[in-house]
PDB file of C-alpha atoms in Angstrom:
ATOM      1  CA  MET U   1      -4.275  46.843  37.451  1.00 67.00           C
ATOM      2  CA  ASP U   2      -4.468  43.213  35.876  1.00 71.00           C
ATOM      3  CA  GLU U   3      -3.472  41.547  33.206  1.00 75.00           C
ATOM      4  CA  ALA U   4      -6.581  42.482  30.615  1.00 78.00           C
ATOM      5  CA  VAL U   5      -6.642  46.039  32.386  1.00 79.00           C
ATOM      6  CA  TRP U   6      -3.428  46.583  31.389  1.00 79.00           C
ATOM      7  CA  ASN U   7      -3.546  45.419  27.692  1.00 78.00           C
ATOM      8  CA  ALA U   8      -6.416  47.223  27.179  1.00 82.00           C
ATOM      9  CA  LEU U   9      -4.885  50.402  28.015  1.00 79.00           C
ATOM     10  CA  ARG U  10      -1.773  49.855  26.029  1.00 78.00           C
ATOM     11  CA  SER U  11      -4.096  49.160  22.864  1.00 79.00           C
ATOM     12  CA  SER U  12      -6.277  52.449  23.779  1.00 79.00           C
ATOM     13  CA  SER U  13      -4.618  55.795  22.421  1.00 79.00           C
ATOM     14  CA  MET U  14      -1.194  56.614  22.778  1.00 78.00           C
ATOM     15  CA  LEU U  15      -2.400  59.856  24.817  1.00 82.00           C
ATOM     16  CA  ASP U  16      -4.066  57.709  27.400  1.00 81.00           C
ATOM     17  CA  TYR U  17      -1.095  55.483  27.797  1.00 79.00           C
ATOM     18  CA  ALA U  18       1.398  58.087  28.205  1.00 80.00           C
ATOM     19  CA  SER U  19      -0.872  59.639  30.821  1.00 83.00           C
ATOM     20  CA  TYR U  20      -1.262  56.603  32.883  1.00 82.00           C
ATOM     21  CA  ARG U  21       3.125  56.385  32.704  1.00 79.00           C
ATOM     22  CA  GLN U  22       3.239  59.908  33.620  1.00 82.00           C
ATOM     23  CA  LEU U  23       0.732  59.747  36.536  1.00 84.00           C
ATOM     24  CA  ILE U  24       2.040  56.511  37.924  1.00 78.00           C
ATOM     25  CA  GLY U  25       6.040  58.508  37.848  1.00 77.00           C
ATOM     26  CA  GLU U  26       4.785  61.197  39.633  1.00 79.00           C
ATOM     27  CA  GLN U  27       3.022  58.646  42.410  1.00 81.00           C
ATOM     28  CA  LEU U  28       6.123  56.312  42.559  1.00 79.00           C
ATOM     29  CA  ASP U  29       4.075  53.398  41.632  1.00 79.00           C
ATOM     30  CA  LEU U  30       4.810  50.233  39.475  1.00 78.00           C
ATOM     31  CA  THR U  31       3.314  50.460  36.179  1.00 79.00           C
ATOM     32  CA  THR U  32       1.991  46.541  36.559  1.00 80.00           C
ATOM     33  CA  ARG U  33       1.528  44.451  39.278  1.00 79.00           C
ATOM     34  CA  GLN U  34       2.804  40.942  38.202  1.00 85.00           C
ATOM     35  CA  ALA U  35       6.822  40.663  37.674  1.00 90.00           C
ATOM     36  CA  ALA U  36       9.542  38.373  38.299  1.00 95.00           C
ATOM     37  CA  PHE U  37      12.878  39.351  39.715  1.00 95.00           C
ATOM     38  CA  LEU U  38      16.268  38.057  39.701  1.00 97.00           C
ATOM     39  CA  ARG U  39      19.413  38.873  41.495  1.00 98.00           C
ATOM     40  CA  ALA U  40      23.037  37.401  41.566  1.00 98.00           C
ATOM     41  CA  SER U  41      26.015  38.801  42.823  1.00 97.00           C
ATOM     42  CA  TRP U  42      29.639  37.187  42.894  1.00 96.00           C
ATOM     43  CA  GLN U  43      32.442  38.948  44.870  1.00 95.00           C
ATOM     44  CA  ASP U  44      36.303  38.500  43.947  1.00 94.00           C
ATOM     45  CA  ALA U  45      34.991  37.294  40.742  1.00 93.00           C
ATOM     46  CA  PHE U  46      37.633  35.868  38.351  1.00 92.00           C
ATOM     47  CA  ILE U  47      40.141  38.106  40.239  1.00 93.00           C
ATOM     48  CA  ASN U  48      40.238  39.618  43.749  1.00 93.00           C
ATOM     49  CA  LYS U  49      38.779  42.581  44.542  1.00 93.00           C
ATOM     50  CA  LEU U  50      36.134  42.462  41.063  1.00 94.00           C
ATOM     51  CA  ASP U  51      32.399  42.719  41.920  1.00 96.00           C
ATOM     52  CA  LEU U  52      29.849  41.361  39.471  1.00 97.00           C
ATOM     53  CA  THR U  53      26.188  42.057  39.957  1.00 97.00           C
ATOM     54  CA  ALA U  54      23.448  41.100  37.168  1.00 97.00           C
ATOM     55  CA  MET U  55      19.454  42.171  37.365  1.00 97.00           C
ATOM     56  CA  LEU U  56      16.568  41.013  35.548  1.00 97.00           C
ATOM     57  CA  ARG U  57      13.237  42.607  36.377  1.00 94.00           C
ATOM     58  CA  TYR U  58      10.412  40.604  34.263  1.00 95.00           C
ATOM     59  CA  ASN U  59       6.807  41.480  33.693  1.00 91.00           C
ATOM     60  CA  LEU U  60       4.708  39.142  33.682  1.00 90.00           C
ATOM     61  CA  ASP U  61       1.786  41.285  31.935  1.00 84.00           C
ATOM     62  CA  ASP U  62       3.610  42.232  28.950  1.00 86.00           C
ATOM     63  CA  HIS U  63       7.154  40.255  28.533  1.00 90.00           C
ATOM     64  CA  SER U  64       9.236  43.160  28.514  1.00 91.00           C
ATOM     65  CA  LYS U  65      12.416  42.881  30.399  1.00 94.00           C
ATOM     66  CA  LEU U  66      15.077  45.079  32.157  1.00 93.00           C
ATOM     67  CA  SER U  67      18.358  44.047  32.406  1.00 96.00           C
ATOM     68  CA  TRP U  68      21.167  45.308  34.675  1.00 96.00           C
ATOM     69  CA  LEU U  69      25.032  44.448  34.674  1.00 97.00           C
ATOM     70  CA  GLU U  70      27.529  46.171  36.698  1.00 97.00           C
ATOM     71  CA  ALA U  71      30.975  45.563  37.585  1.00 97.00           C
ATOM     72  CA  ARG U  72      33.127  46.942  40.267  1.00 95.00           C
ATOM     73  CA  TYR U  73      36.447  47.227  41.448  1.00 94.00           C
ATOM     74  CA  ARG U  74      38.374  48.229  44.668  1.00 89.00           C
ATOM     75  CA  PHE U  75      41.323  49.480  45.560  1.00 87.00           C
ATOM     76  CA  ASP U  76      42.551  50.891  48.851  1.00 85.00           C
ATOM     77  CA  GLN U  77      40.956  54.041  48.349  1.00 88.00           C
ATOM     78  CA  VAL U  78      39.502  54.285  44.906  1.00 89.00           C
ATOM     79  CA  ARG U  79      35.995  52.727  43.801  1.00 89.00           C
ATOM     80  CA  ASN U  80      35.695  52.227  39.996  1.00 93.00           C
ATOM     81  CA  ARG U  81      32.201  51.104  38.743  1.00 94.00           C
ATOM     82  CA  ALA U  82      30.729  50.273  35.194  1.00 96.00           C
ATOM     83  CA  ALA U  83      26.923  49.601  34.562  1.00 96.00           C
ATOM     84  CA  VAL U  84      24.896  48.807  31.450  1.00 96.00           C
ATOM     85  CA  ALA U  85      21.433  48.633  31.661  1.00 94.00           C
ATOM     86  CA  THR U  86      19.031  47.498  28.807  1.00 93.00           C
ATOM     87  CA  GLY U  87      15.345  47.763  28.418  1.00 92.00           C
ATOM     88  CA  SER U  88      13.267  45.612  26.176  1.00 90.00           C
ATOM     89  CA  GLY U  89       9.641  44.841  24.852  1.00 88.00           C
ATOM     90  CA  ASP U  90       7.255  45.895  22.724  1.00 84.00           C
ATOM     91  CA  ASP U  91       7.259  50.131  22.516  1.00 81.00           C
ATOM     92  CA  SER U  92       3.971  50.356  24.859  1.00 80.00           C
ATOM     93  CA  SER U  93       5.345  47.501  27.150  1.00 84.00           C
ATOM     94  CA  ASP U  94       6.868  48.264  30.694  1.00 83.00           C
ATOM     95  CA  PHE U  95      10.402  48.461  30.169  1.00 86.00           C
ATOM     96  CA  GLY U  96       9.838  49.049  26.076  1.00 84.00           C
ATOM     97  CA  ALA U  97       8.050  52.564  26.541  1.00 79.00           C
ATOM     98  CA  MET U  98      11.274  53.750  28.948  1.00 77.00           C
ATOM     99  CA  ALA U  99      12.852  57.052  27.912  1.00 74.00           C
ATOM    100  CA  GLN U 100      15.929  55.371  28.220  1.00 77.00           C
ATOM    101  CA  ARG U 101      16.019  51.776  26.997  1.00 80.00           C
ATOM    102  CA  ARG U 102      20.267  51.415  27.131  1.00 88.00           C
ATOM    103  CA  TYR U 103      22.156  53.364  29.109  1.00 88.00           C
ATOM    104  CA  ILE U 104      25.959  53.034  29.995  1.00 93.00           C
ATOM    105  CA  GLN U 105      27.105  54.684  33.743  1.00 92.00           C
ATOM    106  CA  ALA U 106      30.635  54.534  34.659  1.00 95.00           C
ATOM    107  CA  LEU U 107      31.945  55.716  37.927  1.00 92.00           C
ATOM    108  CA  PHE U 108      34.967  56.839  39.716  1.00 92.00           C
ATOM    109  CA  ARG U 109      35.231  57.597  43.513  1.00 89.00           C
ATOM    110  CA  HIS U 110      38.359  58.355  45.574  1.00 89.00           C
ATOM    111  CA  TYR U 111      38.724  58.471  49.354  1.00 87.00           C
ATOM    112  CA  PHE U 112      40.841  60.789  51.004  1.00 85.00           C
TER     113      PHE U 112
END
């Protein structure tokens, strides 16, 4: 789907737009075809065993964004992780229409 068709779909009825998003989700396909992606990772950031990762996906068709920030700390038998993700954009944009536009995740893993 090119930018013109995507914009036409976004301005059509919400039922058509929701049906399209559901179909794309079931097919595990991309909503649009043009996007930019940036990922940065820093191992042993600031202190030893602390890893930071940041990701940004920018939709070039509707200018919505999905950002992700993650921190991991490693002990000998334990791994801790905290992550924050945010989707932003218009309500009819790719990442602005996500069901969960913001979420926080924490993980504690112990190895025996």
